[in-house]
Coordinates of C-alpha atoms in Angstrom, one line a residue:
X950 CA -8.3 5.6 -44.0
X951 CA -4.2 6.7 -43.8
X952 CA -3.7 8.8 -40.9
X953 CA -1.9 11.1 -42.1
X954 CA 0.2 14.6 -39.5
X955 CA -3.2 17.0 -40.6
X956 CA -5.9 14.0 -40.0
X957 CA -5.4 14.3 -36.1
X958 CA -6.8 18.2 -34.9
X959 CA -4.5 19.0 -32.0
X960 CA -1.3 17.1 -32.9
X961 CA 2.0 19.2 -33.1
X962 CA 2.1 18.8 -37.0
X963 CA -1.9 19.9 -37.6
X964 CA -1.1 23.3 -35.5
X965 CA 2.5 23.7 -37.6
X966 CA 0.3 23.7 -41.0
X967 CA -3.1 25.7 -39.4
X968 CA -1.5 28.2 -36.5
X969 CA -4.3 30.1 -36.2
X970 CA -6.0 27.6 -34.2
X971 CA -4.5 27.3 -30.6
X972 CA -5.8 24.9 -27.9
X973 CA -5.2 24.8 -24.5
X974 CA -4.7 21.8 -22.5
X975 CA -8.8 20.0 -22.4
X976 CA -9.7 21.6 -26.0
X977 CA -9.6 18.2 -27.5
X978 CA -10.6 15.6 -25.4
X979 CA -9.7 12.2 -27.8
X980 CA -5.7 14.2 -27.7
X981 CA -6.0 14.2 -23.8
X982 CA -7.5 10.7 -23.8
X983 CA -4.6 9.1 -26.2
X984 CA -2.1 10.9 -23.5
X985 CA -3.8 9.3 -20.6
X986 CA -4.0 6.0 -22.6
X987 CA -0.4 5.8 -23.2
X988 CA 0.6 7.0 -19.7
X989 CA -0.5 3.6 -17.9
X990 CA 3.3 3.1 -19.2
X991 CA 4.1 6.2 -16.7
X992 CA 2.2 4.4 -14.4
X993 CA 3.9 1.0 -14.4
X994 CA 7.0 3.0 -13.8
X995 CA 5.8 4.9 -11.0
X996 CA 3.4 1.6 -9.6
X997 CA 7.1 -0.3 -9.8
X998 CA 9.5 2.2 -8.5
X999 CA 7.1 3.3 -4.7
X1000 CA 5.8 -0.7 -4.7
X1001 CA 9.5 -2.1 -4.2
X1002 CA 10.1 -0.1 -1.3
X1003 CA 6.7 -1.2 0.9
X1004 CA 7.4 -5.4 -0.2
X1005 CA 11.0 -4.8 0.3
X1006 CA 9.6 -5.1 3.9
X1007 CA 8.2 -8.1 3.8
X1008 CA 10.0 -10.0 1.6
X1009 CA 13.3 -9.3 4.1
X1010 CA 10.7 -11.2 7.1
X1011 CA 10.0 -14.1 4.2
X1012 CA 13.8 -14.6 2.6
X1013 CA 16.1 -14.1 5.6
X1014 CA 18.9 -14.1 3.2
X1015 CA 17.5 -10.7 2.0
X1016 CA 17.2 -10.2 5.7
X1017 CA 20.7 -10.7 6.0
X1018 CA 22.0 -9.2 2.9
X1019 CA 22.1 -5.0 2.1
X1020 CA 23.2 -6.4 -1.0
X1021 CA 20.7 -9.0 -2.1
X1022 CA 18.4 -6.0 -1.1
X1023 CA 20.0 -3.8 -3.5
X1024 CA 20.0 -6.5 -5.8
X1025 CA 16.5 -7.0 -6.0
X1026 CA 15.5 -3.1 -6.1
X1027 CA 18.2 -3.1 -9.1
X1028 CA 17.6 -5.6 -10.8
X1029 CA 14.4 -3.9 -12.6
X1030 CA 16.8 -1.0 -13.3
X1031 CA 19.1 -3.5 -15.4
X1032 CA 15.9 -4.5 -17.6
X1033 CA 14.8 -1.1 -17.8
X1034 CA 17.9 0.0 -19.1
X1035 CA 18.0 -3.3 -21.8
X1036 CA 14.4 -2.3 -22.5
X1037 CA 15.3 1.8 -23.0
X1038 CA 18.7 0.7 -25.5
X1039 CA 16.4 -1.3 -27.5
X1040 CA 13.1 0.6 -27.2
X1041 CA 14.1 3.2 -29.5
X1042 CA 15.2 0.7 -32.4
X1043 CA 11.8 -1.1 -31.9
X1044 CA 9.8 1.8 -31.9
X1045 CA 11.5 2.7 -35.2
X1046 CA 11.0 -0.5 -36.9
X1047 CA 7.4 -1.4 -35.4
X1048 CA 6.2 2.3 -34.2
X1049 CA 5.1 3.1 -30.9
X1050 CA 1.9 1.4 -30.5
X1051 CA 3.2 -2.1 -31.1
X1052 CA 6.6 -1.0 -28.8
X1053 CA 3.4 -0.5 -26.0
X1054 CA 1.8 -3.4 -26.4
X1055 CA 5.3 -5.2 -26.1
X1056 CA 5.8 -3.2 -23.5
X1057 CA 2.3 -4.6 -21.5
X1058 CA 3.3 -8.2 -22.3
X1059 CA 6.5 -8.2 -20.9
X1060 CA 5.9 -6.4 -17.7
X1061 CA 2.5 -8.4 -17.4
X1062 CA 4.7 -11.7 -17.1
X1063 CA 6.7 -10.1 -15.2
X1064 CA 4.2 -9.3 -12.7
X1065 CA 2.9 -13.0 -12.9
X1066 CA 6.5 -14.3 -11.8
X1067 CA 7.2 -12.1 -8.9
X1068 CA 3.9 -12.6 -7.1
X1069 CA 4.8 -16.4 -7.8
X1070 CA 8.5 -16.3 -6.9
X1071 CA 9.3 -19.5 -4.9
X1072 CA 13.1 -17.9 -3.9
X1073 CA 14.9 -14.4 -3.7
X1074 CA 16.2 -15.3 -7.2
X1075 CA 12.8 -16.0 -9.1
X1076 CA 11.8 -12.7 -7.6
X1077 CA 15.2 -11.4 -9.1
X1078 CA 14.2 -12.7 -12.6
X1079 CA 10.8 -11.1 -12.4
X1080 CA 12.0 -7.3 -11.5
X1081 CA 14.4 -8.1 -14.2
X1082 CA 10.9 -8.9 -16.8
X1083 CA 8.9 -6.1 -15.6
X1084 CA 12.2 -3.8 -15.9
X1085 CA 12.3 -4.6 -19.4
X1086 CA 8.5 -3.7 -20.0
X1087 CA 9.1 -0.3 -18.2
X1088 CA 12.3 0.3 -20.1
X1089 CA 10.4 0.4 -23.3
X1090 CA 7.2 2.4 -22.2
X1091 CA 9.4 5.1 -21.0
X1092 CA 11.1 5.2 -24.3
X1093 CA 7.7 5.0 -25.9
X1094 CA 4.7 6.9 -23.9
X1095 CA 6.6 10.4 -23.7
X1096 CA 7.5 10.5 -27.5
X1097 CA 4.0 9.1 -28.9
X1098 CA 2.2 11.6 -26.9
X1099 CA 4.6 14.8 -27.8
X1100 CA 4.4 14.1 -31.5
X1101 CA 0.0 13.9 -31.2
X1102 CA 0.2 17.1 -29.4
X1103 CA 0.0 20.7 -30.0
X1104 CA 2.8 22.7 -29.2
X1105 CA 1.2 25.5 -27.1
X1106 CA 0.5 22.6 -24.4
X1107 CA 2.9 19.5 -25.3
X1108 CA 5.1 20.8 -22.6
X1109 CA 1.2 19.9 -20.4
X1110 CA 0.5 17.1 -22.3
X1111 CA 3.7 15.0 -22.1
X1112 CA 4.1 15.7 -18.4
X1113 CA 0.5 14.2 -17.7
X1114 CA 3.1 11.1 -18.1
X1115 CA 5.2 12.4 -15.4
X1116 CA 2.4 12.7 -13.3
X1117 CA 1.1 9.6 -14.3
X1118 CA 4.2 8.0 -12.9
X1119 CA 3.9 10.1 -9.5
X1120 CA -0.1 8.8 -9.6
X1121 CA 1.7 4.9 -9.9
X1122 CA 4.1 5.8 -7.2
X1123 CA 1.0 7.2 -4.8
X1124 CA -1.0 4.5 -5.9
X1125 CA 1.6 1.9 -5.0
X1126 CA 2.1 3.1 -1.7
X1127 CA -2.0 2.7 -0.9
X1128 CA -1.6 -0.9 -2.1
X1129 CA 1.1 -1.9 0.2
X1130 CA -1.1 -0.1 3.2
X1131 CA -4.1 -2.1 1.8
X1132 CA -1.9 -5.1 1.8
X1133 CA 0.4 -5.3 4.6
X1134 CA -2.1 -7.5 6.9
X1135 CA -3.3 -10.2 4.3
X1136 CA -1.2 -13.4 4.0
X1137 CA 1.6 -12.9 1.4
X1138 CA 1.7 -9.6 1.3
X1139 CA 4.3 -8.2 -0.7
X1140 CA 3.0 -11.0 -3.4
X1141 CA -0.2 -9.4 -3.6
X1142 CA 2.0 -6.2 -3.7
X1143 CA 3.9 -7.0 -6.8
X1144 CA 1.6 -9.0 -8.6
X1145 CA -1.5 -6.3 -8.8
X1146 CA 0.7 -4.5 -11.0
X1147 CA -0.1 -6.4 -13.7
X1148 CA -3.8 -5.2 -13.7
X1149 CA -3.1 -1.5 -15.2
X1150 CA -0.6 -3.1 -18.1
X1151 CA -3.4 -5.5 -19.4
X1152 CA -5.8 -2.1 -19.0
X1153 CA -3.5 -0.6 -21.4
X1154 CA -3.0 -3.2 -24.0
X1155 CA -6.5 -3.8 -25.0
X1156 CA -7.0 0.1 -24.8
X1157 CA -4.4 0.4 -27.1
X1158 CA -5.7 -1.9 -29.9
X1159 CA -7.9 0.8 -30.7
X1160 CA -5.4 3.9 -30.5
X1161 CA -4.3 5.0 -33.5
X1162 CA 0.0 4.9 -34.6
X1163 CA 1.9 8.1 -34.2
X1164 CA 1.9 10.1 -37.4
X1165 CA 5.1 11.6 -37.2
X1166 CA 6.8 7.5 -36.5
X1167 CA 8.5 8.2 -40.2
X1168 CA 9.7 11.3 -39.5
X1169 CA 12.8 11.1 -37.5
X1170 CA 16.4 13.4 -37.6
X1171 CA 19.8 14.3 -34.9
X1172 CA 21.0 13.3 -31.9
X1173 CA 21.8 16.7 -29.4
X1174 CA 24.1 15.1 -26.6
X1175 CA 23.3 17.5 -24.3
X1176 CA 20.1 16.2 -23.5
X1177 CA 21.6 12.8 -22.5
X1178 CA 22.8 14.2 -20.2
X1179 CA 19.8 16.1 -18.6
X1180 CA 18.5 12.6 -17.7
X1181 CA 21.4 11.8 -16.0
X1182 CA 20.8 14.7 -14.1
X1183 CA 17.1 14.0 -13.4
X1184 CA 18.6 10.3 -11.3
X1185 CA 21.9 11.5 -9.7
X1186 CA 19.8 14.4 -8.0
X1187 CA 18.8 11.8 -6.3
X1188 CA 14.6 11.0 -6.7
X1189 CA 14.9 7.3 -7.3
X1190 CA 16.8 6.7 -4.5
X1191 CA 13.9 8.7 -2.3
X1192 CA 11.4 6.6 -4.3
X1193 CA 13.0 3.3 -3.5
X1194 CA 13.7 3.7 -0.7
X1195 CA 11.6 6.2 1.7
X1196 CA 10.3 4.1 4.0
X1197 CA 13.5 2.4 4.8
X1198 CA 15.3 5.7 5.1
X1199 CA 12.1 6.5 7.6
X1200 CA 13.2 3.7 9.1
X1201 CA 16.9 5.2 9.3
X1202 CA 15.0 8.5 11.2
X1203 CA 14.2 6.2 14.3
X1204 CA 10.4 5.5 13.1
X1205 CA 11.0 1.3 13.0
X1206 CA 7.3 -0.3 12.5
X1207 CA 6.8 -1.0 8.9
X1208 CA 2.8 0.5 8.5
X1209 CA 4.2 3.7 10.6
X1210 CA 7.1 4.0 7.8
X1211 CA 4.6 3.2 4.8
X1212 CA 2.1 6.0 6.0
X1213 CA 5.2 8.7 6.2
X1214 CA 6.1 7.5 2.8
X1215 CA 2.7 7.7 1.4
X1216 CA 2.8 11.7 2.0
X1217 CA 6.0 11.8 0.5
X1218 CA 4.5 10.0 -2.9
X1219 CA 1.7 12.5 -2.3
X1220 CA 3.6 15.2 -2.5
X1221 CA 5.2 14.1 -5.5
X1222 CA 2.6 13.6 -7.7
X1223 CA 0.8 17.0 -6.5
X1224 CA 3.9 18.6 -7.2
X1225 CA 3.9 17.0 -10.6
X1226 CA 0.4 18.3 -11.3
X1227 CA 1.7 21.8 -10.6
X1228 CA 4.6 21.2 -13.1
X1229 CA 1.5 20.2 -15.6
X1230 CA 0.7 23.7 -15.4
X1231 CA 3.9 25.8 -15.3
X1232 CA 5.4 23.9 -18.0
X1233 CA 3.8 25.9 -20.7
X1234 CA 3.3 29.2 -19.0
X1235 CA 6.7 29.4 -16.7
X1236 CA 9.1 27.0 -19.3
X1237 CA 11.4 24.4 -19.0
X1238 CA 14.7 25.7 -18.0
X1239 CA 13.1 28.0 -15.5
X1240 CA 11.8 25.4 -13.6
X1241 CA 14.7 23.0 -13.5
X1242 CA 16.8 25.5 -11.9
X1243 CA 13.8 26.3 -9.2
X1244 CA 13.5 22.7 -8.8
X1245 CA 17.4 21.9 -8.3
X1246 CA 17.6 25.2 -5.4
X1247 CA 16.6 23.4 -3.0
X1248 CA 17.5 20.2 -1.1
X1249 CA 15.9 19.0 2.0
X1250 CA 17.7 17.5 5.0
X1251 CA 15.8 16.4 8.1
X1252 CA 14.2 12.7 7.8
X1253 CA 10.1 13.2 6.4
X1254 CA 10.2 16.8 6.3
X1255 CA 13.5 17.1 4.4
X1256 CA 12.1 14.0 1.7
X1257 CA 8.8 16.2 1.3
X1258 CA 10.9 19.4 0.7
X1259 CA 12.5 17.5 -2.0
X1260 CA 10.6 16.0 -3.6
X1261 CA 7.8 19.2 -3.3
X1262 CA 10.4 20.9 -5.6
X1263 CA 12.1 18.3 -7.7
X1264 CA 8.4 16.9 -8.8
X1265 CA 7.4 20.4 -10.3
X1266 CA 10.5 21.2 -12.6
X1267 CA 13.3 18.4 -13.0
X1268 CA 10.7 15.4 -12.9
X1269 CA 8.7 16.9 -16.1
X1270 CA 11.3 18.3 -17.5
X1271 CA 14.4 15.8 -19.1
X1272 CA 11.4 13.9 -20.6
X1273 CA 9.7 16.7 -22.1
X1274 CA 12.7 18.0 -23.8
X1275 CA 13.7 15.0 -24.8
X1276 CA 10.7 13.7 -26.3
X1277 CA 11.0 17.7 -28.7
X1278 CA 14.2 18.5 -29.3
X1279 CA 15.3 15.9 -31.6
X1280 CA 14.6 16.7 -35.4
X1281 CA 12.6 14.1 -36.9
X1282 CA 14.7 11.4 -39.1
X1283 CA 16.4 10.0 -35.1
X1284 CA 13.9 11.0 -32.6
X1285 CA 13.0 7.1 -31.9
X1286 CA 16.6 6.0 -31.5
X1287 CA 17.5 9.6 -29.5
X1288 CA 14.4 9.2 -27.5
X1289 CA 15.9 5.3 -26.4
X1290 CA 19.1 6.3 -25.8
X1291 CA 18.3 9.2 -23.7
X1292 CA 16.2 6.7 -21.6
X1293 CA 19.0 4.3 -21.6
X1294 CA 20.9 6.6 -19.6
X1295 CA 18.3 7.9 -17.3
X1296 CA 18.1 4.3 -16.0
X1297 CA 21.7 3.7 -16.4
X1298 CA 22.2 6.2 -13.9
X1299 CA 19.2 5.2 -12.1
X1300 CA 20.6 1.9 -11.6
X1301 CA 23.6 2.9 -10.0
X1302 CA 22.0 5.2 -7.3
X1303 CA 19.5 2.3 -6.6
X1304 CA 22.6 -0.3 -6.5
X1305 CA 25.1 2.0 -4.3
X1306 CA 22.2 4.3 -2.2
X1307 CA 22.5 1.6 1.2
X1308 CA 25.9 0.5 0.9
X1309 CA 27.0 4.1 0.4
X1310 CA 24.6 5.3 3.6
X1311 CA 26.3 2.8 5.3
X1312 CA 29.9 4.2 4.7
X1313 CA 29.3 7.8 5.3
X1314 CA 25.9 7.5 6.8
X1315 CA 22.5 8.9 5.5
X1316 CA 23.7 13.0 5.7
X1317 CA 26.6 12.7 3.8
X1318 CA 25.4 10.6 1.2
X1319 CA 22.8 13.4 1.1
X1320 CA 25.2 15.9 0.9
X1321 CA 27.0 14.1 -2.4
X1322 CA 23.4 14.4 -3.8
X1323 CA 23.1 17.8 -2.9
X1324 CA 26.7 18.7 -4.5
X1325 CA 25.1 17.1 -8.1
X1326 CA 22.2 19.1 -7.9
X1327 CA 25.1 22.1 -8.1
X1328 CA 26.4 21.0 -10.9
X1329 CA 23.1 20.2 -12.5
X1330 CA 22.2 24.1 -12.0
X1331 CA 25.4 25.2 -13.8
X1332 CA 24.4 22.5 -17.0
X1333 CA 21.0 24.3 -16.7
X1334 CA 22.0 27.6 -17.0
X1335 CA 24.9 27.2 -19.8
X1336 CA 23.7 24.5 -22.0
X1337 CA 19.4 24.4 -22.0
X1338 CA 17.9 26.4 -24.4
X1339 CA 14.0 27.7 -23.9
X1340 CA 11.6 25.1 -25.9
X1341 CA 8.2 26.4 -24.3
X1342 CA 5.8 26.8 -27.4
X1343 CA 7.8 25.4 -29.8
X1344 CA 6.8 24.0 -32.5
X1345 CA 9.0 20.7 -34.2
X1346 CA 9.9 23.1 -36.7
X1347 CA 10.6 25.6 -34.7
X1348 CA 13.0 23.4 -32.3
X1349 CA 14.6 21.8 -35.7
X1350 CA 15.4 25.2 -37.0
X1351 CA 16.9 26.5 -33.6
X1352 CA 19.1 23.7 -34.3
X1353 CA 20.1 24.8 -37.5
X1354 CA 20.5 28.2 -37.1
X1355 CA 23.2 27.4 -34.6
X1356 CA 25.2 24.8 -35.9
X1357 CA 24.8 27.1 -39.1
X1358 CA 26.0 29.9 -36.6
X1359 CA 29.2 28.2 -35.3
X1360 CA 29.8 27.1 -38.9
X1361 CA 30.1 30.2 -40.1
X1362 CA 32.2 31.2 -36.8
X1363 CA 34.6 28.9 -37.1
X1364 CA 34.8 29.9 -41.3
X1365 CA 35.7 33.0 -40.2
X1366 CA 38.3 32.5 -38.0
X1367 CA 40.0 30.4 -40.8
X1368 CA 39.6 33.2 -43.1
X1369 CA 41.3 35.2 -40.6
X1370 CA 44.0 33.1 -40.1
X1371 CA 45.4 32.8 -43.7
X1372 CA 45.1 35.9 -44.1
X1373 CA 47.7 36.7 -41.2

């Protein structure tokens, strides 16, 4: 059997040809599942971005050259970034030539060794080759999981659907943050600490010999800049740098023993992902550039209570958000290659807040590096407002022709003005 756009009830592309039949967000159960399915990918990211900061602990009492070194530490925090970004520039072409289910069970190998060789690691730069393997596997998923699930989903709840990925990487960064508690009196900890991860990516790859391939992989069309840029946003607000490094900017507060600082930071990842499942919700009945400007008002500032406050209203509206619209807003013919290349810059940007976050606090200390955090969330509200246009209930064709109605418009705008000129 061919699985065709109409052969799945519930995708975007069976509610665009029948739209008299709506669904809400747990009317089909096998469209929920597939999203859940392809989330572990979320959850790898999430899992790899709270573990790092726990075993960053312990792995500075094993290597005291990381002891000794803000930059080693940096370095092996960053390091994952630099194969997530390889894996994002080339997860679009490969989900393009192979589709998205092979890209994911790419994906699961990868970060799978990965996993193996940091539990393993021998040396500070073993360890440094590992983050590097399991960035790559994260680099594709994150291209892959948010555009497979938007193009199986209807478009009354895709806005729901594809941020039960967002929350699936909050759930990874909660869930990360338990390990390292469960782990921090066993012998090698922070190996047991990296090298669990590899558990939920072989989950996913035998799951995902029996999903089905998206049906809209053949269907791809533009690239719309702007929404480059929106992921940019999403890491130079700041909530990588909180992920990575919570409990040493705990630490920073005065609170010094490592379980005390993990503890702290496990509310903080609590409060993400709750906030996350809140965003679940509002996506579809509040919209998309409503809550990224409510989650860009606010900025917190006092040690755990501040990095709660943030991350209570970041989680909600610009955590969801950048990935949703990217994984909608493309027309069809490019929406693999768009999708990778707005990923590539999300950890591109990513990267260098994780690089520069401690030498930076160590410049100008922890407030005003804060503060410079605070002055791009400013600027992200004014890209908000101007440049984001409303996708909430949207279907593809919808989006596409919102598209062409305005490059039609300006078109015919700037025809006009030529006609007005020769005629002067």
């Amino acid at each position: 059997m061919t699985l065709t756009l109409e052969s799945i009830p519930g995708s975007s592309g069976y509610l665009d040809l029948f739209p008299d039949r709506r669904m809400s967000y747990f009317s089909n159960m096998y469209v929920l599942g597939l999203t859940v399915i392809a989330g572990i990918g979320g959850l790898l990211f999430g899992y790899d971005t709270g573990v790092i900061s726990g075993a960053l602990l312990y792995i500075k009492d094993d290597f005291e050259a990381v002891n000794q070194s803000s930059f080693l530490q940096e370095t092996i925090v960053s390091m994952a970034l630099v194969g997530a970004i390889v894996g994002a520039a080339s997860g679009g072409w490969i989900n393009d030539a192979y589709g998205r289910k092979k890209a994911t069970l790419l994906a699961d190998v990868v970060f799978t060794a990965g996993a193996i060789i940091m539990a393993a690691a021998p040396d500070p730069y073993v360890l440094i080759l590992g983050r590097v393997l399991v960035g790559l596997g994260v680099g594709i998923a994150s291209v892959t999981a948010p555009v497979y699930i938007a193009e199986a989903s209807p478009s009354e709840v895709r806005g729901g659907l594809v941020s039960t990925n967002v929350l699936m990487i909050t759930s990874g960064q909660f869930l990360s943050y338990l390990v390292n508690l469960a782990f921090t009196e066993l012998p090698g900890t922070w190996r047991w600490m990296l090298g669990v991860s590899a558990v939920p990516a072989i989950i996913q790859f035998v799951l995902m010999l029996f999903m089905p391939e998206s049906p809209r992989w053949l269907f791809m069309k533009i690239l719309t800049q702007k929404y480059v840029t929106m992921q940019a946003f999403q890491q130079f607000t700041g909530i990588n740098t909180v992920m990575y490094y919570s409990p040493t900017i705990v630490q920073m507060a005065g609170f010094q023993s490592n379980q005390l600082a993990l503890l702290l930071s496990l509310a903080v990842a609590g409060t993400n992902a709750v906030g996350t499942i809140v965003g679940i919700y509002l996506i579809d009945h509040f919209g998309r550039k409503k809550l990224a400007l409510s989650s860009l008002a606010v900025y917190g500032w006092i040690a755990v209570i501040g990095l709660a406050l943030y991350i209570a209203f970041f989680a909600p509206g610009m955590g969801p958000v950048p990935w949703t619209l990217n994984s909608e807003v493309y027309p069809e013919q490019y929406r693999g290659i768009c999708g990778g290349m707005s990923a590539t810059v999300n950890w591109i940007s990513n990267l260098i807040v994780a690089q520069t976050f401690l030498t930076v606090a160590e410049l100008v200390g922890t407030g005003a590096t804060f503060l410079i955090l605070a002055g791009i969330a400013v600027l992200a509200v004014v890209f908000v407002i101007l440049f984001v246009p409303e996708t909430q209930g949207l279907t593809f064709l919808e989006v596409e022709q919102m598209w062409k109605e305005r490059a039609w418009g300006s078109s015919l705008n700037t025809e006009s003005l030529l006609e007005h000129g020769n005629s002067s």
